Amino acid sequence: MKRITLIIIFLPLCFVWANRTRMNVLAVADYIDDPVNIEIFPQHIVLFQNYFYGDLLRDTQDYGIIVAPELKYGGLGIWQEKDFNIGYGINIHKFDIGAYCSPLKDRHRFGFGLGRAFFASRFDLSFILNDETRVNENYGVNLRVLYRKGDFVFVPKYSFLNSNEPYDYISNKIGILLQRLILNEGFVFIGSEYTIQAGAIKEDFLRGFSGLELPLNRTFVFLIGVCEKFDEEFTPPLWDIETGLCLRIREFNFNFHLNKERLFNKEITLFNSFGLDLNFSKF
């Protein structure tokens, strides 16, 4: 009974649609759960069983698939973005454990993660290593904790990155997000993240972000994300706003990232990207 309770408690945090297009609109990074974030927290592979997602962006395409025929045996994840990745996640003694690698010549990438859910909270810890000779050599650590009380979700997070190539620098990020669950699988959020960098790149800045995912009816969902960046001298901030729509048809979800430049130039395409995902565990 306790295991069933944990699944019910955390199900609203793991929404049943996912693709890069959706995450680019919300601009919330890995503060909320989404299968595209398994490259940061590979232990989440076991949380999202039997999913497929793909995106068509202006210059690139990506896809991912997670298969878990029997949950007790874990799940297998395969995804392609900048690199081809393959990973595996499993729950052992209430701990979610996951790992992945990118088995490409001269472009090695490895990740390992550990997480556990409690009655109204969850923690996730991961270690990521990149070893792309003279191009991208770094390692990082990510720690995230979720607390839930009623319809509110509180998410503090810390990230550390030590980079050798192409620039030799160290980055520390500490952030926080407050999320409110609304209506039917909708939510609104606000958060901020402070970055401290030292070495070849010396730039301290604060990033604020907010947005919502609002179901208009059983078929259409409206998405909006707002992001602002303040440097250490608080010069006029750089800010951006993105909007999108999601079309739900049974277990399919179609996401559209609207191109705001279309308001000023009718010759520009209406969409920045298109994303598709499918939960095939219910077929």
mmCIF file of C-alpha atoms in Angstrom, residues 22 25-26 185-188 211-225 242-248 254-258:
data_model
loop_
_atom_site.group_PDB
_atom_site.id
_atom_site.type_symbol
_atom_site.label_atom_id
_atom_site.label_comp_id
_atom_site.label_asym_id
_atom_site.label_seq_id
_atom_site.Cartn_x
_atom_site.Cartn_y
_atom_site.Cartn_z
ATOM 1 C CA ARG A 22 7.367 21.790 -25.044
ATOM 2 C CA VAL A 25 8.509 27.004 -24.764
ATOM 3 C CA LEU A 26 8.372 26.731 -20.974
ATOM 4 C CA GLU A 185 -2.970 18.474 -15.237
ATOM 5 C CA GLY A 186 -2.183 22.174 -15.612
ATOM 6 C CA PHE A 187 0.306 24.210 -13.622
ATOM 7 C CA VAL A 188 1.848 27.644 -13.158
ATOM 8 C CA GLY A 211 5.162 30.386 -17.121
ATOM 9 C CA LEU A 212 2.123 28.182 -17.237
ATOM 10 C CA GLU A 213 0.647 25.170 -18.945
ATOM 11 C CA LEU A 214 -3.110 25.691 -19.101
ATOM 12 C CA PRO A 215 -5.594 23.096 -20.441
ATOM 13 C CA LEU A 216 -8.268 24.980 -22.417
ATOM 14 C CA ASN A 217 -10.357 21.832 -22.842
ATOM 15 C CA ARG A 218 -9.747 18.100 -23.256
ATOM 16 C CA THR A 219 -7.985 18.689 -26.581
ATOM 17 C CA PHE A 220 -6.064 21.976 -26.469
ATOM 18 C CA VAL A 221 -3.417 23.201 -24.019
ATOM 19 C CA PHE A 222 -1.883 26.692 -24.011
ATOM 20 C CA LEU A 223 1.777 27.110 -23.007
ATOM 21 C CA ILE A 224 3.749 30.235 -22.213
ATOM 22 C CA GLY A 225 7.225 30.795 -20.791
ATOM 23 C CA GLU A 242 7.693 32.132 -25.855
ATOM 24 C CA THR A 243 4.250 30.663 -26.529
ATOM 25 C CA GLY A 244 2.985 27.341 -27.778
ATOM 26 C CA LEU A 245 -0.004 25.072 -28.224
ATOM 27 C CA CYS A 246 -0.492 21.390 -27.496
ATOM 28 C CA LEU A 247 -3.062 19.229 -29.270
ATOM 29 C CA ARG A 248 -4.042 16.035 -27.438
ATOM 30 C CA PHE A 254 1.333 17.386 -30.765
ATOM 31 C CA ASN A 255 3.235 20.477 -29.592
ATOM 32 C CA PHE A 256 3.752 23.637 -31.637
ATOM 33 C CA HIS A 257 6.254 26.348 -30.696
ATOM 34 C CA LEU A 258 4.804 29.569 -32.084
#
